[in-house]
Amino acid sequence: MERGGGAVNAPHGADPRPEPVLITEAEPSLDDQLAARKRKYVIMMVCRIPCLVLAGLTYHTWWLAILFLVISVPLPWIAVLIANDRPPRKSEKVNRYARDARAIEGRKHRVIDG
């Protein structure tokens, strides 16, 4: 054990530091937001490819082919809407100091009538 509030004997390879405390309400960086939006867009557009392929493979069963086409047609529009949307604000609890309300007003006050 270290002196001075250091780490306690941690297993080899384990990070002895505790989990950091969130002290800010800052949003993710713009680069991180852009990367997440690009990833969502690519995933939705990749989902469109199998729908089009399945529509081509099931053209003998017309209602199934139309179903796959109906699913694949709005996907680009939805992907653009989701990719251009701002990420929702996180409802993380910020660690703030809250003083005891009775700490300052802990005594009785003398009232003077005039």
JSON list of C-alpha atoms in Angstrom, two decimals:
[
{"chain": "A", "resi": 1, "resn": "MET", "atom": "CA", "xyz": [0.00, 0.00, 0.00]},
{"chain": "A", "resi": 2, "resn": "GLU", "atom": "CA", "xyz": [1.32, 3.46, -0.92]},
{"chain": "A", "resi": 3, "resn": "ARG", "atom": "CA", "xyz": [1.39, 6.37, 1.45]},
{"chain": "A", "resi": 4, "resn": "GLY", "atom": "CA", "xyz": [-0.29, 9.67, 0.69]},
{"chain": "A", "resi": 5, "resn": "GLY", "atom": "CA", "xyz": [-3.62, 8.38, -0.63]},
{"chain": "A", "resi": 6, "resn": "GLY", "atom": "CA", "xyz": [-2.17, 6.43, -3.55]},
{"chain": "A", "resi": 7, "resn": "ALA", "atom": "CA", "xyz": [-3.38, 3.19, -5.04]},
{"chain": "A", "resi": 8, "resn": "VAL", "atom": "CA", "xyz": [-4.01, 0.05, -3.07]},
{"chain": "A", "resi": 9, "resn": "ASN", "atom": "CA", "xyz": [-2.36, -3.13, -4.33]},
{"chain": "A", "resi": 10, "resn": "ALA", "atom": "CA", "xyz": [-4.10, -3.61, -7.64]},
{"chain": "A", "resi": 11, "resn": "PRO", "atom": "CA", "xyz": [-3.86, -6.83, -9.68]},
{"chain": "A", "resi": 12, "resn": "HIS", "atom": "CA", "xyz": [-1.19, -6.81, -12.34]},
{"chain": "A", "resi": 13, "resn": "GLY", "atom": "CA", "xyz": [-2.41, -5.02, -15.47]},
{"chain": "A", "resi": 14, "resn": "ALA", "atom": "CA", "xyz": [-5.45, -3.46, -13.75]},
{"chain": "A", "resi": 15, "resn": "ASP", "atom": "CA", "xyz": [-5.88, 0.30, -13.69]},
{"chain": "A", "resi": 16, "resn": "PRO", "atom": "CA", "xyz": [-5.61, 1.31, -10.02]},
{"chain": "A", "resi": 17, "resn": "ARG", "atom": "CA", "xyz": [-7.23, 4.70, -10.60]},
{"chain": "A", "resi": 18, "resn": "PRO", "atom": "CA", "xyz": [-10.93, 5.06, -9.82]},
{"chain": "A", "resi": 19, "resn": "GLU", "atom": "CA", "xyz": [-13.50, 5.93, -12.47]},
{"chain": "A", "resi": 20, "resn": "PRO", "atom": "CA", "xyz": [-13.33, 9.69, -13.21]},
{"chain": "A", "resi": 21, "resn": "VAL", "atom": "CA", "xyz": [-16.14, 11.89, -11.93]},
{"chain": "A", "resi": 22, "resn": "LEU", "atom": "CA", "xyz": [-18.16, 13.86, -14.47]},
{"chain": "A", "resi": 23, "resn": "ILE", "atom": "CA", "xyz": [-17.81, 17.54, -13.62]},
{"chain": "A", "resi": 24, "resn": "THR", "atom": "CA", "xyz": [-18.99, 19.18, -16.83]},
{"chain": "A", "resi": 25, "resn": "GLU", "atom": "CA", "xyz": [-22.08, 19.31, -18.98]},
{"chain": "A", "resi": 26, "resn": "ALA", "atom": "CA", "xyz": [-20.03, 19.55, -22.18]},
{"chain": "A", "resi": 27, "resn": "GLU", "atom": "CA", "xyz": [-21.33, 17.70, -25.21]},
{"chain": "A", "resi": 28, "resn": "PRO", "atom": "CA", "xyz": [-19.16, 15.34, -27.26]},
{"chain": "A", "resi": 29, "resn": "SER", "atom": "CA", "xyz": [-16.83, 17.08, -29.67]},
{"chain": "A", "resi": 30, "resn": "LEU", "atom": "CA", "xyz": [-18.08, 17.98, -33.13]},
{"chain": "A", "resi": 31, "resn": "ASP", "atom": "CA", "xyz": [-15.74, 15.40, -34.67]},
{"chain": "A", "resi": 32, "resn": "ASP", "atom": "CA", "xyz": [-17.22, 12.66, -32.46]},
{"chain": "A", "resi": 33, "resn": "GLN", "atom": "CA", "xyz": [-20.76, 13.76, -33.33]},
{"chain": "A", "resi": 34, "resn": "LEU", "atom": "CA", "xyz": [-19.96, 13.76, -37.06]},
{"chain": "A", "resi": 35, "resn": "ALA", "atom": "CA", "xyz": [-18.40, 10.28, -36.85]},
{"chain": "A", "resi": 36, "resn": "ALA", "atom": "CA", "xyz": [-21.49, 8.92, -35.06]},
{"chain": "A", "resi": 37, "resn": "ARG", "atom": "CA", "xyz": [-23.82, 10.48, -37.64]},
{"chain": "A", "resi": 38, "resn": "LYS", "atom": "CA", "xyz": [-21.77, 9.07, -40.53]},
{"chain": "A", "resi": 39, "resn": "ARG", "atom": "CA", "xyz": [-21.84, 5.62, -38.94]},
{"chain": "A", "resi": 40, "resn": "LYS", "atom": "CA", "xyz": [-25.66, 5.74, -38.60]},
{"chain": "A", "resi": 41, "resn": "TYR", "atom": "CA", "xyz": [-26.03, 6.86, -42.23]},
{"chain": "A", "resi": 42, "resn": "VAL", "atom": "CA", "xyz": [-23.78, 4.09, -43.56]},
{"chain": "A", "resi": 43, "resn": "ILE", "atom": "CA", "xyz": [-25.59, 1.42, -41.51]},
{"chain": "A", "resi": 44, "resn": "MET", "atom": "CA", "xyz": [-28.98, 2.50, -42.85]},
{"chain": "A", "resi": 45, "resn": "MET", "atom": "CA", "xyz": [-27.77, 2.64, -46.44]},
{"chain": "A", "resi": 46, "resn": "VAL", "atom": "CA", "xyz": [-26.16, -0.79, -46.12]},
{"chain": "A", "resi": 47, "resn": "CYS", "atom": "CA", "xyz": [-29.54, -2.11, -44.93]},
{"chain": "A", "resi": 48, "resn": "ARG", "atom": "CA", "xyz": [-31.05, -0.92, -48.22]},
{"chain": "A", "resi": 49, "resn": "ILE", "atom": "CA", "xyz": [-28.81, -3.11, -50.39]},
{"chain": "A", "resi": 50, "resn": "PRO", "atom": "CA", "xyz": [-30.21, -6.47, -49.14]},
{"chain": "A", "resi": 51, "resn": "CYS", "atom": "CA", "xyz": [-33.76, -5.15, -49.58]},
{"chain": "A", "resi": 52, "resn": "LEU", "atom": "CA", "xyz": [-33.09, -4.34, -53.23]},
{"chain": "A", "resi": 53, "resn": "VAL", "atom": "CA", "xyz": [-31.35, -7.66, -53.82]},
{"chain": "A", "resi": 54, "resn": "LEU", "atom": "CA", "xyz": [-34.20, -9.58, -52.18]},
{"chain": "A", "resi": 55, "resn": "ALA", "atom": "CA", "xyz": [-36.71, -7.65, -54.28]},
{"chain": "A", "resi": 56, "resn": "GLY", "atom": "CA", "xyz": [-34.83, -8.76, -57.41]},
{"chain": "A", "resi": 57, "resn": "LEU", "atom": "CA", "xyz": [-34.61, -12.36, -56.24]},
{"chain": "A", "resi": 58, "resn": "THR", "atom": "CA", "xyz": [-38.31, -12.57, -55.33]},
{"chain": "A", "resi": 59, "resn": "TYR", "atom": "CA", "xyz": [-39.73, -10.96, -58.46]},
{"chain": "A", "resi": 60, "resn": "HIS", "atom": "CA", "xyz": [-41.77, -14.16, -59.14]},
{"chain": "A", "resi": 61, "resn": "THR", "atom": "CA", "xyz": [-43.70, -13.52, -55.92]},
{"chain": "A", "resi": 62, "resn": "TRP", "atom": "CA", "xyz": [-44.81, -10.02, -56.81]},
{"chain": "A", "resi": 63, "resn": "TRP", "atom": "CA", "xyz": [-46.23, -9.04, -53.41]},
{"chain": "A", "resi": 64, "resn": "LEU", "atom": "CA", "xyz": [-42.99, -9.98, -51.63]},
{"chain": "A", "resi": 65, "resn": "ALA", "atom": "CA", "xyz": [-40.88, -8.09, -54.17]},
{"chain": "A", "resi": 66, "resn": "ILE", "atom": "CA", "xyz": [-43.07, -5.01, -53.75]},
{"chain": "A", "resi": 67, "resn": "LEU", "atom": "CA", "xyz": [-42.79, -5.31, -49.98]},
{"chain": "A", "resi": 68, "resn": "PHE", "atom": "CA", "xyz": [-38.99, -5.26, -50.18]},
{"chain": "A", "resi": 69, "resn": "LEU", "atom": "CA", "xyz": [-39.12, -2.28, -52.54]},
{"chain": "A", "resi": 70, "resn": "VAL", "atom": "CA", "xyz": [-41.50, -0.39, -50.26]},
{"chain": "A", "resi": 71, "resn": "ILE", "atom": "CA", "xyz": [-39.12, -0.96, -47.37]},
{"chain": "A", "resi": 72, "resn": "SER", "atom": "CA", "xyz": [-36.07, 0.16, -49.36]},
{"chain": "A", "resi": 73, "resn": "VAL", "atom": "CA", "xyz": [-37.53, 3.33, -50.93]},
{"chain": "A", "resi": 74, "resn": "PRO", "atom": "CA", "xyz": [-37.80, 5.56, -47.80]},
{"chain": "A", "resi": 75, "resn": "LEU", "atom": "CA", "xyz": [-34.49, 4.37, -46.30]},
{"chain": "A", "resi": 76, "resn": "PRO", "atom": "CA", "xyz": [-32.30, 7.07, -47.96]},
{"chain": "A", "resi": 77, "resn": "TRP", "atom": "CA", "xyz": [-34.67, 9.81, -46.80]},
{"chain": "A", "resi": 78, "resn": "ILE", "atom": "CA", "xyz": [-34.76, 8.44, -43.25]},
{"chain": "A", "resi": 79, "resn": "ALA", "atom": "CA", "xyz": [-30.98, 8.01, -43.24]},
{"chain": "A", "resi": 80, "resn": "VAL", "atom": "CA", "xyz": [-30.45, 11.65, -44.24]},
{"chain": "A", "resi": 81, "resn": "LEU", "atom": "CA", "xyz": [-32.89, 12.87, -41.58]},
{"chain": "A", "resi": 82, "resn": "ILE", "atom": "CA", "xyz": [-31.19, 10.84, -38.87]},
{"chain": "A", "resi": 83, "resn": "ALA", "atom": "CA", "xyz": [-27.68, 11.77, -40.02]},
{"chain": "A", "resi": 84, "resn": "ASN", "atom": "CA", "xyz": [-28.50, 15.50, -40.02]},
{"chain": "A", "resi": 85, "resn": "ASP", "atom": "CA", "xyz": [-30.21, 15.38, -36.64]},
{"chain": "A", "resi": 86, "resn": "ARG", "atom": "CA", "xyz": [-28.33, 16.60, -33.61]},
{"chain": "A", "resi": 87, "resn": "PRO", "atom": "CA", "xyz": [-27.69, 13.97, -30.94]},
{"chain": "A", "resi": 88, "resn": "PRO", "atom": "CA", "xyz": [-29.99, 14.16, -27.92]},
{"chain": "A", "resi": 89, "resn": "ARG", "atom": "CA", "xyz": [-28.71, 15.77, -24.74]},
{"chain": "A", "resi": 90, "resn": "LYS", "atom": "CA", "xyz": [-27.58, 13.29, -22.16]},
{"chain": "A", "resi": 91, "resn": "SER", "atom": "CA", "xyz": [-29.28, 13.37, -18.81]},
{"chain": "A", "resi": 92, "resn": "GLU", "atom": "CA", "xyz": [-26.15, 12.70, -16.84]},
{"chain": "A", "resi": 93, "resn": "LYS", "atom": "CA", "xyz": [-26.02, 13.86, -13.27]},
{"chain": "A", "resi": 94, "resn": "VAL", "atom": "CA", "xyz": [-23.31, 16.46, -12.84]},
{"chain": "A", "resi": 95, "resn": "ASN", "atom": "CA", "xyz": [-21.38, 16.19, -9.60]},
{"chain": "A", "resi": 96, "resn": "ARG", "atom": "CA", "xyz": [-21.83, 19.56, -7.84]},
{"chain": "A", "resi": 97, "resn": "TYR", "atom": "CA", "xyz": [-21.24, 20.70, -4.31]},
{"chain": "A", "resi": 98, "resn": "ALA", "atom": "CA", "xyz": [-24.47, 21.29, -2.41]},
{"chain": "A", "resi": 99, "resn": "ARG", "atom": "CA", "xyz": [-24.10, 23.00, 0.95]},
{"chain": "A", "resi": 100, "resn": "ASP", "atom": "CA", "xyz": [-26.33, 22.32, 3.90]},
{"chain": "A", "resi": 101, "resn": "ALA", "atom": "CA", "xyz": [-29.03, 25.01, 3.90]},
{"chain": "A", "resi": 102, "resn": "ARG", "atom": "CA", "xyz": [-29.05, 25.21, 7.70]},
{"chain": "A", "resi": 103, "resn": "ALA", "atom": "CA", "xyz": [-25.30, 25.80, 7.99]},
{"chain": "A", "resi": 104, "resn": "ILE", "atom": "CA", "xyz": [-25.56, 29.61, 7.76]},
{"chain": "A", "resi": 105, "resn": "GLU", "atom": "CA", "xyz": [-28.93, 30.16, 9.45]},
{"chain": "A", "resi": 106, "resn": "GLY", "atom": "CA", "xyz": [-28.40, 27.93, 12.47]},
{"chain": "A", "resi": 107, "resn": "ARG", "atom": "CA", "xyz": [-29.39, 30.41, 15.21]},
{"chain": "A", "resi": 108, "resn": "LYS", "atom": "CA", "xyz": [-32.49, 32.32, 16.26]},
{"chain": "A", "resi": 109, "resn": "HIS", "atom": "CA", "xyz": [-32.86, 35.94, 15.15]},
{"chain": "A", "resi": 110, "resn": "ARG", "atom": "CA", "xyz": [-33.89, 38.76, 17.41]},
{"chain": "A", "resi": 111, "resn": "VAL", "atom": "CA", "xyz": [-36.86, 40.73, 16.06]},
{"chain": "A", "resi": 112, "resn": "ILE", "atom": "CA", "xyz": [-37.04, 44.46, 16.89]},
{"chain": "A", "resi": 113, "resn": "ASP", "atom": "CA", "xyz": [-40.49, 46.05, 16.67]},
{"chain": "A", "resi": 114, "resn": "GLY", "atom": "CA", "xyz": [-40.41, 49.76, 15.95]}
]
